Amino acid sequence: KALLRILGFSEDEASAHQLNLKTLTPSEYRYADEKAIQELMATGACMPYEKAFIRKDGSLAPVLIGSAFFEETKERGLAYVVDMSETKRALDDLTKAIQIRDDLVAIVSHDLKNPVGSILLNAELLKEIPADDERGKSVRRLAEILNRTAHRMQRLVEELLDFTFIESGTFTVAPHPEEAQALVDESLEILRPLAEEKSIQLTAGLGTMSSKLYCDRERVLQVLSNLIGNAIRFTPPNGSIRILAQEAGTQSHFLVED
């Protein structure tokens, strides 16, 4: 009765049309049914498996089906059918959403590469301005900041594609010896203009931490930039933010206090 309700048939319709499990099963699922029956007869139970039945309107109803005998005599048993329509529909919607997200990430990544490349090119040109006076030195310093920021933007564009690598299990890190102070200084210099807009003071202290780290530079910069950027966003004007670092055994910990 439950199966007939799932398929949209009444008991009278099932009787009139002599409907049964075999006639309601598409041909591509009959081999799975035969294997399940063999397993049931040999072991007294068959593991749940997925198949589909034909609905009254001709569409397919995905289900999970299983069965087992109560006794060794195999005279009485239990069979169950779970309607998987909503689960399949939700899975299809999720698959479509993931595809839309991946397509969007690919489009955004592609469209951002050209303007970021243009910024990098112009930053390199500005760095060629002679630093003979204060104005030249100021332009040179700003050009270097712009260059590093553009490189950071370029890395962020590339990191948009990391979701795909993470999901496929191919996400990797490339650790190398790095200067801890240089990592902190670069993160602060890129974000300092944002802090200055809110009159927020940025300070750093490495304490007794070793100056050398073995890490993936780009990943560490990504984390530090996110932490410091969040701190700037939520710190009120005229506040202060400290970046601290300490060693914990073989690990190095960075802390952002606001």
PDB file of N, CA and C in Angstrom, residues 93-196:
ATOM      1  N   ASP A  93      19.671  19.807  -6.738  1.00  0.00           N
ATOM      2  CA  ASP A  93      19.741  21.263  -6.529  1.00  0.00           C
ATOM      3  C   ASP A  93      21.118  21.667  -6.024  1.00  0.00           C
ATOM      4  N   LEU A  94      21.673  20.841  -5.114  1.00  0.00           N
ATOM      5  CA  LEU A  94      23.003  21.138  -4.582  1.00  0.00           C
ATOM      6  C   LEU A  94      24.056  21.045  -5.674  1.00  0.00           C
ATOM      7  N   THR A  95      23.951  20.036  -6.516  1.00  0.00           N
ATOM      8  CA  THR A  95      24.899  19.880  -7.618  1.00  0.00           C
ATOM      9  C   THR A  95      24.846  21.074  -8.560  1.00  0.00           C
ATOM     10  N   LYS A  96      23.633  21.534  -8.862  1.00  0.00           N
ATOM     11  CA  LYS A  96      23.479  22.701  -9.735  1.00  0.00           C
ATOM     12  C   LYS A  96      24.065  23.951  -9.086  1.00  0.00           C
ATOM     13  N   ALA A  97      23.824  24.109  -7.770  1.00  0.00           N
ATOM     14  CA  ALA A  97      24.345  25.279  -7.052  1.00  0.00           C
ATOM     15  C   ALA A  97      25.870  25.285  -7.054  1.00  0.00           C
ATOM     16  N   ILE A  98      26.479  24.115  -6.860  1.00  0.00           N
ATOM     17  CA  ILE A  98      27.939  24.015  -6.873  1.00  0.00           C
ATOM     18  C   ILE A  98      28.482  24.360  -8.251  1.00  0.00           C
ATOM     19  N   GLN A  99      27.791  23.902  -9.301  1.00  0.00           N
ATOM     20  CA  GLN A  99      28.235  24.204 -10.664  1.00  0.00           C
ATOM     21  C   GLN A  99      28.135  25.696 -10.947  1.00  0.00           C
ATOM     22  N   ILE A 100      27.044  26.330 -10.483  1.00  0.00           N
ATOM     23  CA  ILE A 100      26.883  27.780 -10.661  1.00  0.00           C
ATOM     24  C   ILE A 100      27.989  28.524  -9.926  1.00  0.00           C
ATOM     25  N   ARG A 101      28.288  28.084  -8.694  1.00  0.00           N
ATOM     26  CA  ARG A 101      29.364  28.723  -7.928  1.00  0.00           C
ATOM     27  C   ARG A 101      30.705  28.585  -8.631  1.00  0.00           C
ATOM     28  N   ASP A 102      30.998  27.377  -9.126  1.00  0.00           N
ATOM     29  CA  ASP A 102      32.274  27.159  -9.812  1.00  0.00           C
ATOM     30  C   ASP A 102      32.377  28.002 -11.077  1.00  0.00           C
ATOM     31  N   ASP A 103      31.256  28.100 -11.809  1.00  0.00           N
ATOM     32  CA  ASP A 103      31.257  28.925 -13.023  1.00  0.00           C
ATOM     33  C   ASP A 103      31.483  30.392 -12.673  1.00  0.00           C
ATOM     34  N   LEU A 104      30.840  30.855 -11.593  1.00  0.00           N
ATOM     35  CA  LEU A 104      30.991  32.249 -11.172  1.00  0.00           C
ATOM     36  C   LEU A 104      32.424  32.542 -10.754  1.00  0.00           C
ATOM     37  N   VAL A 105      33.016  31.620  -9.986  1.00  0.00           N
ATOM     38  CA  VAL A 105      34.403  31.804  -9.550  1.00  0.00           C
ATOM     39  C   VAL A 105      35.333  31.870 -10.755  1.00  0.00           C
ATOM     40  N   ALA A 106      35.104  31.009 -11.737  1.00  0.00           N
ATOM     41  CA  ALA A 106      35.955  30.996 -12.929  1.00  0.00           C
ATOM     42  C   ALA A 106      35.824  32.312 -13.703  1.00  0.00           C
ATOM     43  N   ILE A 107      34.589  32.824 -13.817  1.00  0.00           N
ATOM     44  CA  ILE A 107      34.370  34.082 -14.548  1.00  0.00           C
ATOM     45  C   ILE A 107      35.019  35.247 -13.823  1.00  0.00           C
ATOM     46  N   VAL A 108      34.784  35.323 -12.496  1.00  0.00           N
ATOM     47  CA  VAL A 108      35.351  36.421 -11.707  1.00  0.00           C
ATOM     48  C   VAL A 108      36.876  36.384 -11.754  1.00  0.00           C
ATOM     49  N   SER A 109      37.441  35.200 -11.592  1.00  0.00           N
ATOM     50  CA  SER A 109      38.901  35.060 -11.628  1.00  0.00           C
ATOM     51  C   SER A 109      39.454  35.535 -12.963  1.00  0.00           C
ATOM     52  N   HIS A 110      38.807  35.141 -14.039  1.00  0.00           N
ATOM     53  CA  HIS A 110      39.277  35.524 -15.376  1.00  0.00           C
ATOM     54  C   HIS A 110      39.170  37.031 -15.581  1.00  0.00           C
ATOM     55  N   ASP A 111      38.033  37.624 -15.172  1.00  0.00           N
ATOM     56  CA  ASP A 111      37.795  39.048 -15.414  1.00  0.00           C
ATOM     57  C   ASP A 111      38.656  39.951 -14.538  1.00  0.00           C
ATOM     58  N   LEU A 112      39.144  39.435 -13.417  1.00  0.00           N
ATOM     59  CA  LEU A 112      39.974  40.252 -12.535  1.00  0.00           C
ATOM     60  C   LEU A 112      41.448  40.220 -12.915  1.00  0.00           C
ATOM     61  N   LYS A 113      41.845  39.215 -13.652  1.00  0.00           N
ATOM     62  CA  LYS A 113      43.277  39.058 -13.960  1.00  0.00           C
ATOM     63  C   LYS A 113      43.816  40.228 -14.776  1.00  0.00           C
ATOM     64  N   ASN A 114      43.076  40.680 -15.774  1.00  0.00           N
ATOM     65  CA  ASN A 114      43.574  41.772 -16.617  1.00  0.00           C
ATOM     66  C   ASN A 114      43.748  43.089 -15.863  1.00  0.00           C
ATOM     67  N   PRO A 115      42.734  43.569 -15.112  1.00  0.00           N
ATOM     68  CA  PRO A 115      42.948  44.822 -14.377  1.00  0.00           C
ATOM     69  C   PRO A 115      44.042  44.724 -13.329  1.00  0.00           C
ATOM     70  N   VAL A 116      44.146  43.580 -12.666  1.00  0.00           N
ATOM     71  CA  VAL A 116      45.216  43.422 -11.675  1.00  0.00           C
ATOM     72  C   VAL A 116      46.571  43.445 -12.362  1.00  0.00           C
ATOM     73  N   GLY A 117      46.665  42.809 -13.531  1.00  0.00           N
ATOM     74  CA  GLY A 117      47.916  42.845 -14.292  1.00  0.00           C
ATOM     75  C   GLY A 117      48.277  44.252 -14.704  1.00  0.00           C
ATOM     76  N   SER A 118      47.282  45.057 -15.072  1.00  0.00           N
ATOM     77  CA  SER A 118      47.535  46.455 -15.433  1.00  0.00           C
ATOM     78  C   SER A 118      48.056  47.251 -14.242  1.00  0.00           C
ATOM     79  N   ILE A 119      47.482  47.009 -13.075  1.00  0.00           N
ATOM     80  CA  ILE A 119      47.951  47.689 -11.857  1.00  0.00           C
ATOM     81  C   ILE A 119      49.400  47.325 -11.573  1.00  0.00           C
ATOM     82  N   LEU A 120      49.724  46.055 -11.715  1.00  0.00           N
ATOM     83  CA  LEU A 120      51.101  45.612 -11.480  1.00  0.00           C
ATOM     84  C   LEU A 120      52.075  46.293 -12.439  1.00  0.00           C
ATOM     85  N   LEU A 121      51.683  46.378 -13.704  1.00  0.00           N
ATOM     86  CA  LEU A 121      52.549  46.998 -14.706  1.00  0.00           C
ATOM     87  C   LEU A 121      52.803  48.467 -14.366  1.00  0.00           C
ATOM     88  N   ASN A 122      51.756  49.189 -14.014  1.00  0.00           N
ATOM     89  CA  ASN A 122      51.911  50.607 -13.684  1.00  0.00           C
ATOM     90  C   ASN A 122      52.688  50.806 -12.382  1.00  0.00           C
ATOM     91  N   ALA A 123      52.518  49.910 -11.452  1.00  0.00           N
ATOM     92  CA  ALA A 123      53.280  50.006 -10.207  1.00  0.00           C
ATOM     93  C   ALA A 123      54.770  49.832 -10.485  1.00  0.00           C
ATOM     94  N   GLU A 124      55.083  48.898 -11.377  1.00  0.00           N
ATOM     95  CA  GLU A 124      56.490  48.692 -11.739  1.00  0.00           C
ATOM     96  C   GLU A 124      57.061  49.950 -12.414  1.00  0.00           C
ATOM     97  N   LEU A 125      56.266  50.609 -13.247  1.00  0.00           N
ATOM     98  CA  LEU A 125      56.720  51.834 -13.906  1.00  0.00           C
ATOM     99  C   LEU A 125      56.948  52.956 -12.898  1.00  0.00           C
ATOM    100  N   LEU A 126      56.069  53.066 -11.919  1.00  0.00           N
ATOM    101  CA  LEU A 126      56.218  54.105 -10.898  1.00  0.00           C
ATOM    102  C   LEU A 126      57.475  53.879 -10.050  1.00  0.00           C
ATOM    103  N   LYS A 127      57.842  52.614  -9.884  1.00  0.00           N
ATOM    104  CA  LYS A 127      59.038  52.309  -9.100  1.00  0.00           C
ATOM    105  C   LYS A 127      60.312  52.789  -9.789  1.00  0.00           C
ATOM    106  N   GLU A 128      60.228  53.076 -11.096  1.00  0.00           N
ATOM    107  CA  GLU A 128      61.389  53.549 -11.833  1.00  0.00           C
ATOM    108  C   GLU A 128      61.621  55.055 -11.670  1.00  0.00           C
ATOM    109  N   ILE A 129      60.662  55.760 -11.035  1.00  0.00           N
ATOM    110  CA  ILE A 129      60.831  57.198 -10.808  1.00  0.00           C
ATOM    111  C   ILE A 129      62.014  57.435  -9.867  1.00  0.00           C
ATOM    112  N   PRO A 130      62.938  58.309 -10.227  1.00  0.00           N
ATOM    113  CA  PRO A 130      64.104  58.570  -9.365  1.00  0.00           C
ATOM    114  C   PRO A 130      63.675  59.065  -7.985  1.00  0.00           C
ATOM    115  N   ALA A 131      64.331  58.543  -6.975  1.00  0.00           N
ATOM    116  CA  ALA A 131      64.041  58.970  -5.600  1.00  0.00           C
ATOM    117  C   ALA A 131      65.059  60.023  -5.170  1.00  0.00           C
ATOM    118  N   ASP A 132      65.174  61.109  -5.976  1.00  0.00           N
ATOM    119  CA  ASP A 132      66.177  62.139  -5.696  1.00  0.00           C
ATOM    120  C   ASP A 132      65.723  63.120  -4.621  1.00  0.00           C
ATOM    121  N   ASP A 133      64.413  63.272  -4.439  1.00  0.00           N
ATOM    122  CA  ASP A 133      63.907  64.195  -3.435  1.00  0.00           C
ATOM    123  C   ASP A 133      62.811  63.507  -2.627  1.00  0.00           C
ATOM    124  N   GLU A 134      62.207  64.259  -1.699  1.00  0.00           N
ATOM    125  CA  GLU A 134      61.195  63.683  -0.833  1.00  0.00           C
ATOM    126  C   GLU A 134      59.987  63.204  -1.620  1.00  0.00           C
ATOM    127  N   ARG A 135      59.617  63.976  -2.649  1.00  0.00           N
ATOM    128  CA  ARG A 135      58.466  63.590  -3.463  1.00  0.00           C
ATOM    129  C   ARG A 135      58.747  62.289  -4.201  1.00  0.00           C
ATOM    130  N   GLY A 136      59.944  62.183  -4.763  1.00  0.00           N
ATOM    131  CA  GLY A 136      60.311  60.961  -5.464  1.00  0.00           C
ATOM    132  C   GLY A 136      60.357  59.766  -4.527  1.00  0.00           C
ATOM    133  N   LYS A 137      60.890  59.982  -3.314  1.00  0.00           N
ATOM    134  CA  LYS A 137      60.940  58.901  -2.333  1.00  0.00           C
ATOM    135  C   LYS A 137      59.542  58.470  -1.924  1.00  0.00           C
ATOM    136  N   SER A 138      58.655  59.463  -1.768  1.00  0.00           N
ATOM    137  CA  SER A 138      57.280  59.152  -1.382  1.00  0.00           C
ATOM    138  C   SER A 138      56.571  58.357  -2.479  1.00  0.00           C
ATOM    139  N   VAL A 139      56.783  58.778  -3.740  1.00  0.00           N
ATOM    140  CA  VAL A 139      56.171  58.063  -4.853  1.00  0.00           C
ATOM    141  C   VAL A 139      56.715  56.645  -4.938  1.00  0.00           C
ATOM    142  N   ARG A 140      58.033  56.517  -4.762  1.00  0.00           N
ATOM    143  CA  ARG A 140      58.655  55.193  -4.816  1.00  0.00           C
ATOM    144  C   ARG A 140      58.082  54.274  -3.719  1.00  0.00           C
ATOM    145  N   ARG A 141      57.941  54.827  -2.514  1.00  0.00           N
ATOM    146  CA  ARG A 141      57.413  54.024  -1.399  1.00  0.00           C
ATOM    147  C   ARG A 141      55.966  53.601  -1.673  1.00  0.00           C
ATOM    148  N   LEU A 142      55.157  54.532  -2.162  1.00  0.00           N
ATOM    149  CA  LEU A 142      53.766  54.207  -2.475  1.00  0.00           C
ATOM    150  C   LEU A 142      53.672  53.196  -3.614  1.00  0.00           C
ATOM    151  N   ALA A 143      54.589  53.318  -4.582  1.00  0.00           N
ATOM    152  CA  ALA A 143      54.599  52.374  -5.698  1.00  0.00           C
ATOM    153  C   ALA A 143      54.924  50.968  -5.214  1.00  0.00           C
ATOM    154  N   GLU A 144      55.841  50.878  -4.260  1.00  0.00           N
ATOM    155  CA  GLU A 144      56.195  49.567  -3.718  1.00  0.00           C
ATOM    156  C   GLU A 144      55.019  48.951  -2.961  1.00  0.00           C
ATOM    157  N   ILE A 145      54.294  49.799  -2.198  1.00  0.00           N
ATOM    158  CA  ILE A 145      53.112  49.321  -1.484  1.00  0.00           C
ATOM    159  C   ILE A 145      52.050  48.873  -2.483  1.00  0.00           C
ATOM    160  N   LEU A 146      51.854  49.688  -3.544  1.00  0.00           N
ATOM    161  CA  LEU A 146      50.894  49.348  -4.588  1.00  0.00           C
ATOM    162  C   LEU A 146      51.270  48.044  -5.265  1.00  0.00           C
ATOM    163  N   ASN A 147      52.544  47.862  -5.507  1.00  0.00           N
ATOM    164  CA  ASN A 147      53.024  46.641  -6.141  1.00  0.00           C
ATOM    165  C   ASN A 147      52.730  45.421  -5.277  1.00  0.00           C
ATOM    166  N   ARG A 148      53.039  45.525  -3.987  1.00  0.00           N
ATOM    167  CA  ARG A 148      52.780  44.399  -3.086  1.00  0.00           C
ATOM    168  C   ARG A 148      51.281  44.137  -2.949  1.00  0.00           C
ATOM    169  N   THR A 149      50.506  45.209  -2.889  1.00  0.00           N
ATOM    170  CA  THR A 149      49.058  45.048  -2.773  1.00  0.00           C
ATOM    171  C   THR A 149      48.488  44.385  -4.025  1.00  0.00           C
ATOM    172  N   ALA A 150      48.969  44.796  -5.199  1.00  0.00           N
ATOM    173  CA  ALA A 150      48.494  44.195  -6.443  1.00  0.00           C
ATOM    174  C   ALA A 150      48.873  42.720  -6.519  1.00  0.00           C
ATOM    175  N   HIS A 151      50.088  42.408  -6.043  1.00  0.00           N
ATOM    176  CA  HIS A 151      50.484  40.999  -6.005  1.00  0.00           C
ATOM    177  C   HIS A 151      49.566  40.220  -5.070  1.00  0.00           C
ATOM    178  N   ARG A 152      49.200  40.873  -3.963  1.00  0.00           N
ATOM    179  CA  ARG A 152      48.281  40.231  -3.020  1.00  0.00           C
ATOM    180  C   ARG A 152      46.922  40.006  -3.679  1.00  0.00           C
ATOM    181  N   MET A 153      46.449  40.997  -4.444  1.00  0.00           N
ATOM    182  CA  MET A 153      45.191  40.851  -5.170  1.00  0.00           C
ATOM    183  C   MET A 153      45.280  39.702  -6.169  1.00  0.00           C
ATOM    184  N   GLN A 154      46.426  39.612  -6.818  1.00  0.00           N
ATOM    185  CA  GLN A 154      46.631  38.534  -7.788  1.00  0.00           C
ATOM    186  C   GLN A 154      46.562  37.171  -7.095  1.00  0.00           C
ATOM    187  N   ARG A 155      47.145  37.094  -5.904  1.00  0.00           N
ATOM    188  CA  ARG A 155      47.095  35.834  -5.154  1.00  0.00           C
ATOM    189  C   ARG A 155      45.658  35.514  -4.731  1.00  0.00           C
ATOM    190  N   LEU A 156      44.910  36.564  -4.352  1.00  0.00           N
ATOM    191  CA  LEU A 156      43.523  36.340  -3.948  1.00  0.00           C
ATOM    192  C   LEU A 156      42.686  35.806  -5.102  1.00  0.00           C
ATOM    193  N   VAL A 157      42.948  36.331  -6.294  1.00  0.00           N
ATOM    194  CA  VAL A 157      42.242  35.832  -7.474  1.00  0.00           C
ATOM    195  C   VAL A 157      42.542  34.349  -7.666  1.00  0.00           C
ATOM    196  N   GLU A 158      43.803  33.993  -7.504  1.00  0.00           N
ATOM    197  CA  GLU A 158      44.185  32.589  -7.658  1.00  0.00           C
ATOM    198  C   GLU A 158      43.566  31.732  -6.557  1.00  0.00           C
ATOM    199  N   GLU A 159      43.432  32.342  -5.359  1.00  0.00           N
ATOM    200  CA  GLU A 159      42.882  31.589  -4.239  1.00  0.00           C
ATOM    201  C   GLU A 159      41.392  31.346  -4.381  1.00  0.00           C
ATOM    202  N   LEU A 160      40.736  32.131  -5.234  1.00  0.00           N
ATOM    203  CA  LEU A 160      39.325  31.859  -5.504  1.00  0.00           C
ATOM    204  C   LEU A 160      39.140  30.459  -6.059  1.00  0.00           C
ATOM    205  N   LEU A 161      40.155  29.987  -6.750  1.00  0.00           N
ATOM    206  CA  LEU A 161      40.086  28.658  -7.355  1.00  0.00           C
ATOM    207  C   LEU A 161      40.464  27.553  -6.371  1.00  0.00           C
ATOM    208  N   ASP A 162      40.920  27.952  -5.172  1.00  0.00           N
ATOM    209  CA  ASP A 162      41.328  26.944  -4.197  1.00  0.00           C
ATOM    210  C   ASP A 162      40.165  26.069  -3.751  1.00  0.00           C
ATOM    211  N   PHE A 163      38.916  26.607  -3.808  1.00  0.00           N
ATOM    212  CA  PHE A 163      37.775  25.802  -3.409  1.00  0.00           C
ATOM    213  C   PHE A 163      37.716  24.507  -4.206  1.00  0.00           C
ATOM    214  N   THR A 164      37.994  24.630  -5.483  1.00  0.00           N
ATOM    215  CA  THR A 164      37.967  23.455  -6.349  1.00  0.00           C
ATOM    216  C   THR A 164      39.025  22.453  -5.928  1.00  0.00           C
ATOM    217  N   PHE A 165      40.226  22.975  -5.607  1.00  0.00           N
ATOM    218  CA  PHE A 165      41.306  22.077  -5.189  1.00  0.00           C
ATOM    219  C   PHE A 165      41.006  21.422  -3.847  1.00  0.00           C
ATOM    220  N   ILE A 166      40.391  22.195  -2.931  1.00  0.00           N
ATOM    221  CA  ILE A 166      40.050  21.648  -1.618  1.00  0.00           C
ATOM    222  C   ILE A 166      39.044  20.514  -1.770  1.00  0.00           C
ATOM    223  N   GLU A 167      38.010  20.734  -2.579  1.00  0.00           N
ATOM    224  CA  GLU A 167      36.972  19.731  -2.756  1.00  0.00           C
ATOM    225  C   GLU A 167      37.508  18.482  -3.441  1.00  0.00           C
ATOM    226  N   SER A 168      38.475  18.658  -4.336  1.00  0.00           N
ATOM    227  CA  SER A 168      39.021  17.497  -5.046  1.00  0.00           C
ATOM    228  C   SER A 168      40.148  16.821  -4.272  1.00  0.00           C
ATOM    229  N   GLY A 169      40.523  17.416  -3.135  1.00  0.00           N
ATOM    230  CA  GLY A 169      41.596  16.832  -2.320  1.00  0.00           C
ATOM    231  C   GLY A 169      42.985  17.086  -2.855  1.00  0.00           C
ATOM    232  N   THR A 170      43.136  18.095  -3.727  1.00  0.00           N
ATOM    233  CA  THR A 170      44.448  18.387  -4.312  1.00  0.00           C
ATOM    234  C   THR A 170      45.037  19.701  -3.801  1.00  0.00           C
ATOM    235  N   PHE A 171      44.419  20.265  -2.766  1.00  0.00           N
ATOM    236  CA  PHE A 171      44.939  21.509  -2.190  1.00  0.00           C
ATOM    237  C   PHE A 171      46.303  21.227  -1.545  1.00  0.00           C
ATOM    238  N   THR A 172      47.305  22.040  -1.844  1.00  0.00           N
ATOM    239  CA  THR A 172      48.651  21.797  -1.336  1.00  0.00           C
ATOM    240  C   THR A 172      49.241  23.061  -0.717  1.00  0.00           C
ATOM    241  N   VAL A 173      50.267  22.866   0.081  1.00  0.00           N
ATOM    242  CA  VAL A 173      51.054  23.975   0.620  1.00  0.00           C
ATOM    243  C   VAL A 173      52.501  23.743   0.214  1.00  0.00           C
ATOM    244  N   ALA A 174      53.258  24.853   0.114  1.00  0.00           N
ATOM    245  CA  ALA A 174      54.653  24.761  -0.300  1.00  0.00           C
ATOM    246  C   ALA A 174      55.524  25.464   0.743  1.00  0.00           C
ATOM    247  N   PRO A 175      55.891  24.783   1.820  1.00  0.00           N
ATOM    248  CA  PRO A 175      56.668  25.421   2.884  1.00  0.00           C
ATOM    249  C   PRO A 175      58.124  25.676   2.492  1.00  0.00           C
ATOM    250  N   HIS A 176      58.619  26.838   2.928  1.00  0.00           N
ATOM    251  CA  HIS A 176      60.006  27.233   2.731  1.00  0.00           C
ATOM    252  C   HIS A 176      60.443  28.050   3.949  1.00  0.00           C
ATOM    253  N   PRO A 177      61.748  28.179   4.174  1.00  0.00           N
ATOM    254  CA  PRO A 177      62.222  29.046   5.267  1.00  0.00           C
ATOM    255  C   PRO A 177      61.826  30.502   5.000  1.00  0.00           C
ATOM    256  N   GLU A 178      61.195  31.140   5.971  1.00  0.00           N
ATOM    257  CA  GLU A 178      60.754  32.521   5.832  1.00  0.00           C
ATOM    258  C   GLU A 178      61.120  33.319   7.079  1.00  0.00           C
ATOM    259  N   GLU A 179      61.266  34.634   6.897  1.00  0.00           N
ATOM    260  CA  GLU A 179      61.529  35.530   8.015  1.00  0.00           C
ATOM    261  C   GLU A 179      60.206  35.922   8.665  1.00  0.00           C
ATOM    262  N   ALA A 180      60.068  35.638   9.959  1.00  0.00           N
ATOM    263  CA  ALA A 180      58.828  35.955  10.660  1.00  0.00           C
ATOM    264  C   ALA A 180      58.545  37.452  10.638  1.00  0.00           C
ATOM    265  N   GLN A 181      59.574  38.247  10.870  1.00  0.00           N
ATOM    266  CA  GLN A 181      59.388  39.698  10.900  1.00  0.00           C
ATOM    267  C   GLN A 181      58.932  40.213   9.538  1.00  0.00           C
ATOM    268  N   ALA A 182      59.477  39.658   8.459  1.00  0.00           N
ATOM    269  CA  ALA A 182      59.103  40.102   7.118  1.00  0.00           C
ATOM    270  C   ALA A 182      57.644  39.788   6.829  1.00  0.00           C
ATOM    271  N   LEU A 183      57.170  38.639   7.287  1.00  0.00           N
ATOM    272  CA  LEU A 183      55.770  38.273   7.080  1.00  0.00           C
ATOM    273  C   LEU A 183      54.839  39.254   7.789  1.00  0.00           C
ATOM    274  N   VAL A 184      55.168  39.570   9.029  1.00  0.00           N
ATOM    275  CA  VAL A 184      54.344  40.498   9.813  1.00  0.00           C
ATOM    276  C   VAL A 184      54.405  41.895   9.208  1.00  0.00           C
ATOM    277  N   ASP A 185      55.611  42.340   8.852  1.00  0.00           N
ATOM    278  CA  ASP A 185      55.770  43.689   8.296  1.00  0.00           C
ATOM    279  C   ASP A 185      54.996  43.855   6.999  1.00  0.00           C
ATOM    280  N   GLU A 186      55.045  42.857   6.127  1.00  0.00           N
ATOM    281  CA  GLU A 186      54.331  42.956   4.851  1.00  0.00           C
ATOM    282  C   GLU A 186      52.828  43.011   5.062  1.00  0.00           C
ATOM    283  N   SER A 187      52.322  42.180   5.980  1.00  0.00           N
ATOM    284  CA  SER A 187      50.889  42.195   6.269  1.00  0.00           C
ATOM    285  C   SER A 187      50.456  43.553   6.809  1.00  0.00           C
ATOM    286  N   LEU A 188      51.267  44.130   7.698  1.00  0.00           N
ATOM    287  CA  LEU A 188      50.923  45.425   8.294  1.00  0.00           C
ATOM    288  C   LEU A 188      51.000  46.553   7.272  1.00  0.00           C
ATOM    289  N   GLU A 189      52.025  46.536   6.435  1.00  0.00           N
ATOM    290  CA  GLU A 189      52.213  47.635   5.487  1.00  0.00           C
ATOM    291  C   GLU A 189      51.078  47.701   4.479  1.00  0.00           C
ATOM    292  N   ILE A 190      50.590  46.543   4.049  1.00  0.00           N
ATOM    293  CA  ILE A 190      49.504  46.522   3.083  1.00  0.00           C
ATOM    294  C   ILE A 190      48.219  47.090   3.687  1.00  0.00           C
ATOM    295  N   LEU A 191      47.991  46.785   4.968  1.00  0.00           N
ATOM    296  CA  LEU A 191      46.736  47.185   5.603  1.00  0.00           C
ATOM    297  C   LEU A 191      46.833  48.480   6.397  1.00  0.00           C
ATOM    298  N   ARG A 192      48.034  49.036   6.508  1.00  0.00           N
ATOM    299  CA  ARG A 192      48.200  50.250   7.313  1.00  0.00           C
ATOM    300  C   ARG A 192      47.338  51.419   6.830  1.00  0.00           C
ATOM    301  N   PRO A 193      47.202  51.621   5.483  1.00  0.00           N
ATOM    302  CA  PRO A 193      46.331  52.729   5.053  1.00  0.00           C
ATOM    303  C   PRO A 193      44.904  52.608   5.566  1.00  0.00           C
ATOM    304  N   LEU A 194      44.377  51.401   5.655  1.00  0.00           N
ATOM    305  CA  LEU A 194      43.031  51.214   6.198  1.00  0.00           C
ATOM    306  C   LEU A 194      42.983  51.581   7.671  1.00  0.00           C
ATOM    307  N   ALA A 195      44.038  51.223   8.389  1.00  0.00           N
ATOM    308  CA  ALA A 195      44.090  51.552   9.805  1.00  0.00           C
ATOM    309  C   ALA A 195      44.211  53.063  10.016  1.00  0.00           C
ATOM    310  N   GLU A 196      44.999  53.715   9.182  1.00  0.00           N
ATOM    311  CA  GLU A 196      45.190  55.158   9.322  1.00  0.00           C
ATOM    312  C   GLU A 196      43.897  55.928   9.073  1.00  0.00           C
TER     313      GLU A 196
END
